[in-house]
């Protein structure tokens, strides 16, 4: 038995399913999740000491690689001044100013401790601001695990094919309207069927929770136009794309404006951080300025803030990082394409910036239905072969891969070499 297998057996006795977040459990791909011990740069090392090239990067945050020295040093120094005050600090102002300087259309920002909190707070704010109850989300998009969002959600909900969630009341779900991603007509129909009732449209501007799905030309622009016409709050969930696709996230990369934006993942440099922000006119409805209540004992926590601040400042001061990430991901794309095209199974690679994924499909993958129709049993074989060869991919076809600057061209070559070996072995 490997150490990971021993740890997994032990974990299951006191932790439901042995994990603290479902997708980590490897249930859809089968096998035992690897228990990690340490990581540096592009590599993670498991409890048995085996090395993996990491394409998950903590599901996004480790954009500069693991144990990035300036972040680690900043955390260490900050901890000596207390790990929490529960009172405001100058560092929180610096963090807010830095975010506002990087993100378009963000006049004000409120810090929280996760992407889930950011999205549920943004939804409450959009409802409080508009005085409307319903909102639209897209099938296969994931906006955290708050009740209202667990309707046709992506990520683990899609991976485990959970249709209705025990514990989420029908009353809550009735206010959640869903449309297929990239389907503007479906959105128009929902808006026409619910006149004056829709508070917000939530969208992942580049979807990453059903694999990577790219917005088609006109889709996000169309949502913007509908929101302007109907007085609906357009919320970009940039928990994955924020500070990853550009210093100003998808808004900057795609040249689009949202009314509210949610952040997570990269914003915390690996610490539990989320944020939501937007136009002053909307944000001033948040307590204590307005009556839309939102709070958090550890919100703006000094250790979390210094980690996030150090990460974001590095990204802001070194915009060349984004070109480097794009180039590396393009190299991976070309390598994967070259290797996979020698096999017999049709595949689709979707990529934007440093988000990329492979679906084994003979049709374009542009929404949840086409992602779900792909040969995901084959993905599972692909996943396990690469894992055996020391390449750590997300354990589900319903997840994007994340590239970090620490991944070298040699790592990418090793990865595509592993894909070639997989194809040879499966002949
Ligand atoms: C990860 C994710 C969330 C949830 O963030 P947590 O920090 O896991 O709560 C929300 N939206 C998107 C787009 C995400 O990828």
Short mmCIF file of N, CA and C in Angstrom, two decimals, residues 71-222:
data_model
loop_
_atom_site.label_atom_id
_atom_site.label_comp_id
_atom_site.label_asym_id
_atom_site.label_seq_id
_atom_site.Cartn_x
_atom_site.Cartn_y
_atom_site.Cartn_z
N UNK A 71 6.01 35.72 -1.55
CA UNK A 71 4.75 35.51 -0.82
C UNK A 71 5.03 34.79 0.51
N UNK A 72 5.86 33.77 0.46
CA UNK A 72 6.18 33.01 1.67
C UNK A 72 6.86 33.91 2.70
N UNK A 73 7.80 34.72 2.24
CA UNK A 73 8.52 35.63 3.14
C UNK A 73 7.58 36.65 3.75
N UNK A 74 6.69 37.21 2.93
CA UNK A 74 5.75 38.23 3.42
C UNK A 74 4.82 37.63 4.49
N UNK A 75 4.35 36.41 4.26
CA UNK A 75 3.48 35.75 5.24
C UNK A 75 4.22 35.55 6.55
N UNK A 76 5.46 35.08 6.45
CA UNK A 76 6.27 34.78 7.64
C UNK A 76 6.46 36.06 8.47
N UNK A 77 6.79 37.16 7.79
CA UNK A 77 7.04 38.42 8.52
C UNK A 77 5.75 38.95 9.14
N UNK A 78 4.67 38.87 8.39
CA UNK A 78 3.39 39.43 8.85
C UNK A 78 2.88 38.67 10.07
N UNK A 79 3.08 37.37 10.09
CA UNK A 79 2.53 36.54 11.18
C UNK A 79 3.05 36.98 12.54
N UNK A 80 4.25 37.54 12.57
CA UNK A 80 4.84 37.98 13.85
C UNK A 80 4.07 39.14 14.47
N UNK A 81 3.28 39.87 13.62
CA UNK A 81 2.52 41.03 14.13
C UNK A 81 1.09 40.66 14.52
N UNK A 82 0.79 39.41 14.64
CA UNK A 82 -0.53 38.82 14.95
C UNK A 82 -1.20 38.31 13.70
N UNK A 83 -1.86 37.18 13.84
CA UNK A 83 -2.50 36.56 12.69
C UNK A 83 -3.90 37.11 12.43
N UNK A 84 -4.44 37.89 13.35
CA UNK A 84 -5.75 38.51 13.10
C UNK A 84 -6.03 39.60 14.12
N UNK A 85 -6.65 40.68 13.68
CA UNK A 85 -6.99 41.78 14.58
C UNK A 85 -8.50 41.93 14.78
N UNK A 86 -9.29 41.64 13.74
CA UNK A 86 -10.73 41.93 13.81
C UNK A 86 -11.00 43.42 13.88
N UNK A 87 -10.06 44.19 13.37
CA UNK A 87 -10.17 45.66 13.31
C UNK A 87 -9.49 46.07 12.02
N UNK A 88 -9.84 47.25 11.48
CA UNK A 88 -9.25 47.61 10.18
C UNK A 88 -7.74 47.84 10.24
N UNK A 89 -7.07 47.62 9.11
CA UNK A 89 -5.63 47.83 9.01
C UNK A 89 -5.33 48.60 7.73
N UNK A 90 -4.17 49.26 7.70
CA UNK A 90 -3.76 50.01 6.50
C UNK A 90 -3.58 49.07 5.32
N UNK A 91 -3.13 47.86 5.62
CA UNK A 91 -2.90 46.87 4.55
C UNK A 91 -4.17 46.60 3.73
N UNK A 92 -5.33 46.64 4.40
CA UNK A 92 -6.59 46.43 3.68
C UNK A 92 -6.85 47.56 2.68
N UNK A 93 -6.47 48.78 3.05
CA UNK A 93 -6.64 49.91 2.12
C UNK A 93 -5.71 49.71 0.93
N UNK A 94 -4.47 49.30 1.23
CA UNK A 94 -3.49 49.08 0.15
C UNK A 94 -3.99 47.99 -0.80
N UNK A 95 -4.57 46.95 -0.24
CA UNK A 95 -5.10 45.85 -1.07
C UNK A 95 -6.24 46.37 -1.94
N UNK A 96 -7.17 47.11 -1.35
CA UNK A 96 -8.31 47.64 -2.11
C UNK A 96 -7.81 48.58 -3.21
N UNK A 97 -6.86 49.46 -2.88
CA UNK A 97 -6.33 50.40 -3.87
C UNK A 97 -5.64 49.66 -5.01
N UNK A 98 -4.94 48.59 -4.66
CA UNK A 98 -4.24 47.82 -5.69
C UNK A 98 -5.24 47.14 -6.63
N UNK A 99 -6.27 46.55 -6.06
CA UNK A 99 -7.30 45.88 -6.88
C UNK A 99 -7.97 46.90 -7.80
N UNK A 100 -8.36 48.05 -7.22
CA UNK A 100 -9.04 49.09 -8.01
C UNK A 100 -8.13 49.59 -9.14
N UNK A 101 -6.81 49.63 -8.88
CA UNK A 101 -5.87 50.11 -9.91
C UNK A 101 -5.69 49.07 -11.02
N UNK A 102 -5.96 47.80 -10.74
CA UNK A 102 -5.76 46.76 -11.74
C UNK A 102 -7.04 46.40 -12.49
N UNK A 103 -8.16 46.38 -11.78
CA UNK A 103 -9.41 45.87 -12.36
C UNK A 103 -10.24 47.00 -12.96
N UNK A 104 -10.65 46.87 -14.23
CA UNK A 104 -11.54 47.87 -14.82
C UNK A 104 -12.90 47.87 -14.11
N UNK A 105 -13.55 49.02 -14.05
CA UNK A 105 -14.93 49.14 -13.54
C UNK A 105 -15.09 48.76 -12.08
N UNK A 106 -14.01 48.74 -11.34
CA UNK A 106 -14.12 48.46 -9.91
C UNK A 106 -13.73 49.73 -9.16
N UNK A 107 -14.75 50.43 -8.62
CA UNK A 107 -14.50 51.64 -7.82
C UNK A 107 -14.30 51.29 -6.36
N UNK A 108 -14.99 50.25 -5.92
CA UNK A 108 -14.95 49.84 -4.52
C UNK A 108 -14.94 48.32 -4.46
N UNK A 109 -14.31 47.80 -3.39
CA UNK A 109 -14.19 46.36 -3.27
C UNK A 109 -14.34 45.94 -1.81
N UNK A 110 -15.00 44.81 -1.60
CA UNK A 110 -15.14 44.24 -0.25
C UNK A 110 -14.43 42.89 -0.22
N UNK A 111 -13.55 42.69 0.74
CA UNK A 111 -12.82 41.44 0.85
C UNK A 111 -13.63 40.40 1.63
N UNK A 112 -13.58 39.15 1.17
CA UNK A 112 -14.19 38.03 1.87
C UNK A 112 -13.15 36.89 1.91
N UNK A 113 -13.58 35.68 2.29
CA UNK A 113 -12.58 34.62 2.48
C UNK A 113 -12.64 33.49 1.46
N UNK A 114 -13.56 33.57 0.49
CA UNK A 114 -13.61 32.54 -0.56
C UNK A 114 -14.39 33.06 -1.75
N UNK A 115 -14.27 32.35 -2.87
CA UNK A 115 -15.03 32.69 -4.06
C UNK A 115 -16.53 32.49 -3.83
N UNK A 116 -16.87 31.46 -3.06
CA UNK A 116 -18.28 31.21 -2.72
C UNK A 116 -18.89 32.43 -2.04
N UNK A 117 -18.19 32.92 -1.03
CA UNK A 117 -18.68 34.09 -0.30
C UNK A 117 -18.80 35.30 -1.22
N UNK A 118 -17.83 35.46 -2.11
CA UNK A 118 -17.86 36.61 -3.03
C UNK A 118 -19.11 36.54 -3.90
N UNK A 119 -19.40 35.35 -4.45
CA UNK A 119 -20.55 35.22 -5.37
C UNK A 119 -21.87 35.36 -4.62
N UNK A 120 -21.99 34.73 -3.45
CA UNK A 120 -23.28 34.83 -2.75
C UNK A 120 -23.53 36.26 -2.28
N UNK A 121 -22.46 36.98 -1.94
CA UNK A 121 -22.62 38.37 -1.51
C UNK A 121 -22.98 39.27 -2.70
N UNK A 122 -22.34 38.99 -3.84
CA UNK A 122 -22.64 39.79 -5.04
C UNK A 122 -24.09 39.58 -5.47
N UNK A 123 -24.59 38.34 -5.32
CA UNK A 123 -25.99 38.07 -5.67
C UNK A 123 -26.93 38.83 -4.73
N UNK A 124 -26.64 38.78 -3.44
CA UNK A 124 -27.48 39.52 -2.48
C UNK A 124 -27.48 41.02 -2.80
N UNK A 125 -26.28 41.52 -3.14
CA UNK A 125 -26.16 42.95 -3.45
C UNK A 125 -26.97 43.29 -4.71
N UNK A 126 -26.87 42.47 -5.74
CA UNK A 126 -27.61 42.73 -6.98
C UNK A 126 -29.11 42.71 -6.70
N UNK A 127 -29.55 41.80 -5.84
CA UNK A 127 -30.96 41.73 -5.49
C UNK A 127 -31.37 42.95 -4.67
N UNK A 128 -30.54 43.30 -3.71
CA UNK A 128 -30.85 44.47 -2.87
C UNK A 128 -30.87 45.76 -3.67
N UNK A 129 -29.96 45.85 -4.61
CA UNK A 129 -29.83 47.06 -5.43
C UNK A 129 -31.00 47.21 -6.41
N UNK A 130 -31.42 46.09 -7.02
CA UNK A 130 -32.49 46.16 -8.03
C UNK A 130 -33.89 45.98 -7.42
N UNK A 131 -33.96 45.41 -6.23
CA UNK A 131 -35.26 45.08 -5.65
C UNK A 131 -35.94 43.92 -6.38
N UNK A 132 -35.16 43.09 -7.08
CA UNK A 132 -35.70 41.93 -7.81
C UNK A 132 -35.12 40.65 -7.22
N UNK A 133 -35.80 39.53 -7.45
CA UNK A 133 -35.39 38.27 -6.81
C UNK A 133 -34.68 37.27 -7.72
N UNK A 134 -35.08 37.21 -8.98
CA UNK A 134 -34.57 36.13 -9.85
C UNK A 134 -33.21 36.50 -10.45
N UNK A 135 -32.48 35.48 -10.86
CA UNK A 135 -31.25 35.75 -11.60
C UNK A 135 -31.00 34.61 -12.59
N UNK A 136 -30.17 34.91 -13.59
CA UNK A 136 -29.85 33.92 -14.63
C UNK A 136 -28.41 33.48 -14.47
N UNK A 137 -28.19 32.16 -14.53
CA UNK A 137 -26.84 31.62 -14.61
C UNK A 137 -26.79 30.62 -15.77
N UNK A 138 -25.60 30.15 -16.10
CA UNK A 138 -25.45 29.27 -17.25
C UNK A 138 -25.14 27.84 -16.82
N UNK A 139 -25.72 26.89 -17.55
CA UNK A 139 -25.50 25.47 -17.27
C UNK A 139 -24.00 25.16 -17.34
N UNK A 140 -23.50 24.52 -16.30
CA UNK A 140 -22.09 24.14 -16.28
C UNK A 140 -21.17 25.20 -15.68
N UNK A 141 -21.72 26.40 -15.42
CA UNK A 141 -20.91 27.40 -14.72
C UNK A 141 -21.02 27.14 -13.22
N UNK A 142 -19.92 27.38 -12.52
CA UNK A 142 -19.87 27.17 -11.07
C UNK A 142 -19.60 28.51 -10.41
N UNK A 143 -20.43 28.84 -9.43
CA UNK A 143 -20.24 30.11 -8.72
C UNK A 143 -20.13 29.86 -7.22
N UNK A 144 -19.51 28.75 -6.84
CA UNK A 144 -19.39 28.40 -5.43
C UNK A 144 -20.61 27.61 -4.99
N UNK A 145 -20.63 27.24 -3.69
CA UNK A 145 -21.63 26.27 -3.24
C UNK A 145 -22.79 26.90 -2.46
N UNK A 146 -23.00 28.21 -2.57
CA UNK A 146 -24.18 28.80 -1.94
C UNK A 146 -25.44 28.24 -2.62
N UNK A 147 -26.51 28.07 -1.84
CA UNK A 147 -27.73 27.39 -2.31
C UNK A 147 -28.19 27.84 -3.69
N UNK A 148 -28.29 29.16 -3.87
CA UNK A 148 -28.91 29.69 -5.09
C UNK A 148 -28.17 29.27 -6.36
N UNK A 149 -26.87 28.97 -6.24
CA UNK A 149 -26.07 28.68 -7.43
C UNK A 149 -26.02 27.19 -7.77
N UNK A 150 -26.57 26.34 -6.89
CA UNK A 150 -26.42 24.89 -7.10
C UNK A 150 -27.51 24.34 -8.00
N UNK A 151 -27.79 25.03 -9.05
CA UNK A 151 -28.73 24.58 -10.07
C UNK A 151 -27.93 24.46 -11.37
N UNK A 152 -27.91 23.23 -11.94
CA UNK A 152 -27.12 22.97 -13.15
C UNK A 152 -25.71 23.55 -13.04
N UNK A 153 -25.08 23.29 -11.90
CA UNK A 153 -23.75 23.84 -11.67
C UNK A 153 -22.67 22.96 -12.28
N UNK A 154 -21.51 23.55 -12.55
CA UNK A 154 -20.37 22.81 -13.10
C UNK A 154 -19.50 22.28 -11.98
N UNK A 155 -18.23 22.03 -12.31
CA UNK A 155 -17.22 21.52 -11.39
C UNK A 155 -17.69 20.21 -10.76
N UNK A 156 -17.57 20.05 -9.45
CA UNK A 156 -17.90 18.78 -8.80
C UNK A 156 -19.34 18.37 -8.98
N UNK A 157 -20.25 19.33 -9.06
CA UNK A 157 -21.67 19.02 -9.23
C UNK A 157 -21.88 18.31 -10.57
N UNK A 158 -21.15 18.76 -11.59
CA UNK A 158 -21.22 18.12 -12.91
C UNK A 158 -20.44 16.81 -12.90
N UNK A 159 -19.26 16.83 -12.28
CA UNK A 159 -18.42 15.64 -12.23
C UNK A 159 -19.17 14.46 -11.63
N UNK A 160 -19.93 14.70 -10.56
CA UNK A 160 -20.65 13.63 -9.89
C UNK A 160 -22.08 13.49 -10.39
N UNK A 161 -22.44 14.28 -11.41
CA UNK A 161 -23.75 14.21 -12.03
C UNK A 161 -24.89 14.31 -11.01
N UNK A 162 -24.78 15.28 -10.12
CA UNK A 162 -25.80 15.49 -9.11
C UNK A 162 -26.87 16.41 -9.72
N UNK A 163 -28.10 15.90 -9.80
CA UNK A 163 -29.16 16.67 -10.48
C UNK A 163 -29.87 17.62 -9.54
N UNK A 164 -30.32 17.10 -8.41
CA UNK A 164 -30.91 17.99 -7.42
C UNK A 164 -30.17 17.79 -6.11
N UNK A 165 -30.00 18.86 -5.41
CA UNK A 165 -29.16 18.81 -4.21
C UNK A 165 -30.05 18.74 -2.98
N UNK A 166 -29.99 17.63 -2.23
CA UNK A 166 -30.75 17.59 -0.98
C UNK A 166 -30.28 18.75 -0.09
N UNK A 167 -31.23 19.44 0.51
CA UNK A 167 -30.84 20.55 1.38
C UNK A 167 -31.04 21.91 0.73
N UNK A 168 -31.14 21.93 -0.61
CA UNK A 168 -31.44 23.19 -1.28
C UNK A 168 -32.95 23.19 -1.54
N UNK A 169 -33.67 24.14 -0.95
CA UNK A 169 -35.12 24.11 -1.04
C UNK A 169 -35.59 24.50 -2.44
N UNK A 170 -36.76 23.97 -2.81
CA UNK A 170 -37.33 24.28 -4.12
C UNK A 170 -37.55 25.79 -4.25
N UNK A 171 -37.95 26.42 -3.15
CA UNK A 171 -38.20 27.86 -3.18
C UNK A 171 -36.98 28.64 -3.64
N UNK A 172 -35.82 28.24 -3.13
CA UNK A 172 -34.57 28.92 -3.53
C UNK A 172 -34.28 28.67 -5.00
N UNK A 173 -34.41 27.40 -5.43
CA UNK A 173 -34.06 27.05 -6.81
C UNK A 173 -34.96 27.73 -7.83
N UNK A 174 -36.21 28.03 -7.43
CA UNK A 174 -37.15 28.64 -8.37
C UNK A 174 -36.70 30.02 -8.84
N UNK A 175 -35.90 30.68 -8.02
CA UNK A 175 -35.41 32.01 -8.41
C UNK A 175 -34.15 31.94 -9.26
N UNK A 176 -33.63 30.72 -9.48
CA UNK A 176 -32.43 30.55 -10.31
C UNK A 176 -32.85 30.08 -11.69
N UNK A 177 -32.67 30.92 -12.69
CA UNK A 177 -33.02 30.56 -14.07
C UNK A 177 -31.74 30.18 -14.79
N UNK A 178 -31.79 29.15 -15.65
CA UNK A 178 -30.57 28.73 -16.33
C UNK A 178 -30.72 28.71 -17.84
N UNK A 179 -29.63 29.01 -18.50
CA UNK A 179 -29.57 28.98 -19.96
C UNK A 179 -28.28 28.27 -20.36
N UNK A 180 -28.24 27.68 -21.58
CA UNK A 180 -26.97 27.10 -22.04
C UNK A 180 -25.93 28.21 -22.29
N UNK A 181 -24.67 27.91 -21.98
CA UNK A 181 -23.58 28.86 -22.25
C UNK A 181 -23.53 29.15 -23.75
N UNK A 182 -23.18 30.36 -24.09
CA UNK A 182 -23.07 30.79 -25.50
C UNK A 182 -24.42 30.84 -26.22
N UNK A 183 -25.53 30.84 -25.48
CA UNK A 183 -26.85 30.87 -26.11
C UNK A 183 -27.61 32.13 -25.71
N UNK A 184 -27.41 33.17 -26.51
CA UNK A 184 -28.01 34.47 -26.23
C UNK A 184 -29.53 34.43 -26.38
N UNK A 185 -30.00 33.64 -27.35
CA UNK A 185 -31.45 33.56 -27.58
C UNK A 185 -32.17 33.03 -26.35
N UNK A 186 -31.56 32.02 -25.70
CA UNK A 186 -32.17 31.44 -24.50
C UNK A 186 -32.26 32.49 -23.40
N UNK A 187 -31.27 33.35 -23.32
CA UNK A 187 -31.29 34.42 -22.31
C UNK A 187 -32.40 35.41 -22.63
N UNK A 188 -32.51 35.75 -23.89
CA UNK A 188 -33.57 36.70 -24.30
C UNK A 188 -34.94 36.14 -23.95
N UNK A 189 -35.13 34.85 -24.18
CA UNK A 189 -36.41 34.21 -23.85
C UNK A 189 -36.69 34.30 -22.35
N UNK A 190 -35.69 33.98 -21.52
CA UNK A 190 -35.88 34.05 -20.07
C UNK A 190 -36.23 35.46 -19.62
N UNK A 191 -35.55 36.43 -20.21
CA UNK A 191 -35.80 37.82 -19.83
C UNK A 191 -37.23 38.23 -20.24
N UNK A 192 -37.65 37.78 -21.42
CA UNK A 192 -39.00 38.11 -21.89
C UNK A 192 -40.07 37.44 -21.03
N UNK A 193 -39.75 36.22 -20.54
CA UNK A 193 -40.73 35.48 -19.72
C UNK A 193 -40.84 36.01 -18.29
N UNK A 194 -39.84 36.78 -17.86
CA UNK A 194 -39.79 37.27 -16.48
C UNK A 194 -39.58 38.78 -16.44
N UNK A 195 -40.50 39.53 -17.03
CA UNK A 195 -40.26 40.97 -17.18
C UNK A 195 -40.13 41.67 -15.83
N UNK A 196 -39.08 42.49 -15.72
CA UNK A 196 -38.86 43.29 -14.50
C UNK A 196 -38.55 42.48 -13.26
N UNK A 197 -38.23 41.18 -13.43
CA UNK A 197 -38.02 40.32 -12.26
C UNK A 197 -36.58 39.87 -12.09
N UNK A 198 -35.74 40.14 -13.08
CA UNK A 198 -34.38 39.58 -13.02
C UNK A 198 -33.38 40.60 -12.49
N UNK A 199 -32.75 40.22 -11.37
CA UNK A 199 -31.80 41.11 -10.71
C UNK A 199 -30.44 41.08 -11.39
N UNK A 200 -30.01 39.88 -11.78
CA UNK A 200 -28.63 39.75 -12.25
C UNK A 200 -28.47 38.64 -13.27
N UNK A 201 -27.46 38.79 -14.10
CA UNK A 201 -26.96 37.67 -14.91
C UNK A 201 -25.54 37.39 -14.42
N UNK A 202 -25.33 36.15 -13.96
CA UNK A 202 -24.01 35.71 -13.52
C UNK A 202 -23.37 34.90 -14.64
N UNK A 203 -22.12 35.21 -14.96
CA UNK A 203 -21.45 34.43 -16.00
C UNK A 203 -19.96 34.32 -15.71
N UNK A 204 -19.39 33.15 -16.00
CA UNK A 204 -17.94 33.01 -16.05
C UNK A 204 -17.54 33.53 -17.43
N UNK A 205 -16.84 34.66 -17.53
CA UNK A 205 -16.56 35.25 -18.84
C UNK A 205 -15.75 34.32 -19.74
N UNK A 206 -14.88 33.50 -19.16
CA UNK A 206 -14.34 32.32 -19.84
C UNK A 206 -14.66 31.19 -18.87
N UNK A 207 -15.42 30.20 -19.30
CA UNK A 207 -15.88 29.19 -18.36
C UNK A 207 -14.75 28.18 -18.10
N UNK A 208 -14.62 27.78 -16.84
CA UNK A 208 -13.55 26.85 -16.49
C UNK A 208 -14.02 25.68 -15.67
N UNK A 209 -15.33 25.58 -15.45
CA UNK A 209 -15.86 24.53 -14.58
C UNK A 209 -16.62 23.45 -15.34
N UNK A 210 -16.43 23.40 -16.67
CA UNK A 210 -16.91 22.27 -17.50
C UNK A 210 -15.79 21.98 -18.50
N UNK A 211 -14.56 21.99 -18.01
CA UNK A 211 -13.40 22.13 -18.88
C UNK A 211 -13.35 23.61 -19.23
N UNK A 212 -12.46 23.95 -20.14
CA UNK A 212 -12.35 25.36 -20.54
C UNK A 212 -13.28 25.61 -21.73
N UNK A 213 -14.18 26.55 -21.60
CA UNK A 213 -15.11 26.88 -22.69
C UNK A 213 -14.99 28.38 -22.99
N UNK A 214 -14.81 28.67 -24.26
CA UNK A 214 -14.53 30.05 -24.68
C UNK A 214 -15.85 30.74 -25.05
N UNK A 215 -16.03 31.99 -24.62
CA UNK A 215 -17.24 32.71 -25.04
C UNK A 215 -17.16 33.01 -26.54
N UNK A 216 -18.23 32.72 -27.26
CA UNK A 216 -18.22 32.98 -28.70
C UNK A 216 -18.41 34.47 -28.95
N UNK A 217 -17.90 34.95 -30.11
CA UNK A 217 -18.03 36.39 -30.39
C UNK A 217 -19.48 36.83 -30.27
N UNK A 218 -19.72 37.91 -29.55
CA UNK A 218 -21.07 38.46 -29.42
C UNK A 218 -21.83 37.97 -28.21
N UNK A 219 -21.39 36.86 -27.60
CA UNK A 219 -22.15 36.31 -26.46
C UNK A 219 -22.12 37.27 -25.26
N UNK A 220 -20.93 37.60 -24.81
CA UNK A 220 -20.84 38.47 -23.62
C UNK A 220 -21.31 39.89 -23.96
N UNK A 221 -21.02 40.33 -25.19
CA UNK A 221 -21.48 41.65 -25.63
C UNK A 221 -23.01 41.69 -25.61
N UNK A 222 -23.61 40.58 -26.02
CA UNK A 222 -25.08 40.48 -26.03
C UNK A 222 -25.65 40.54 -24.62
#
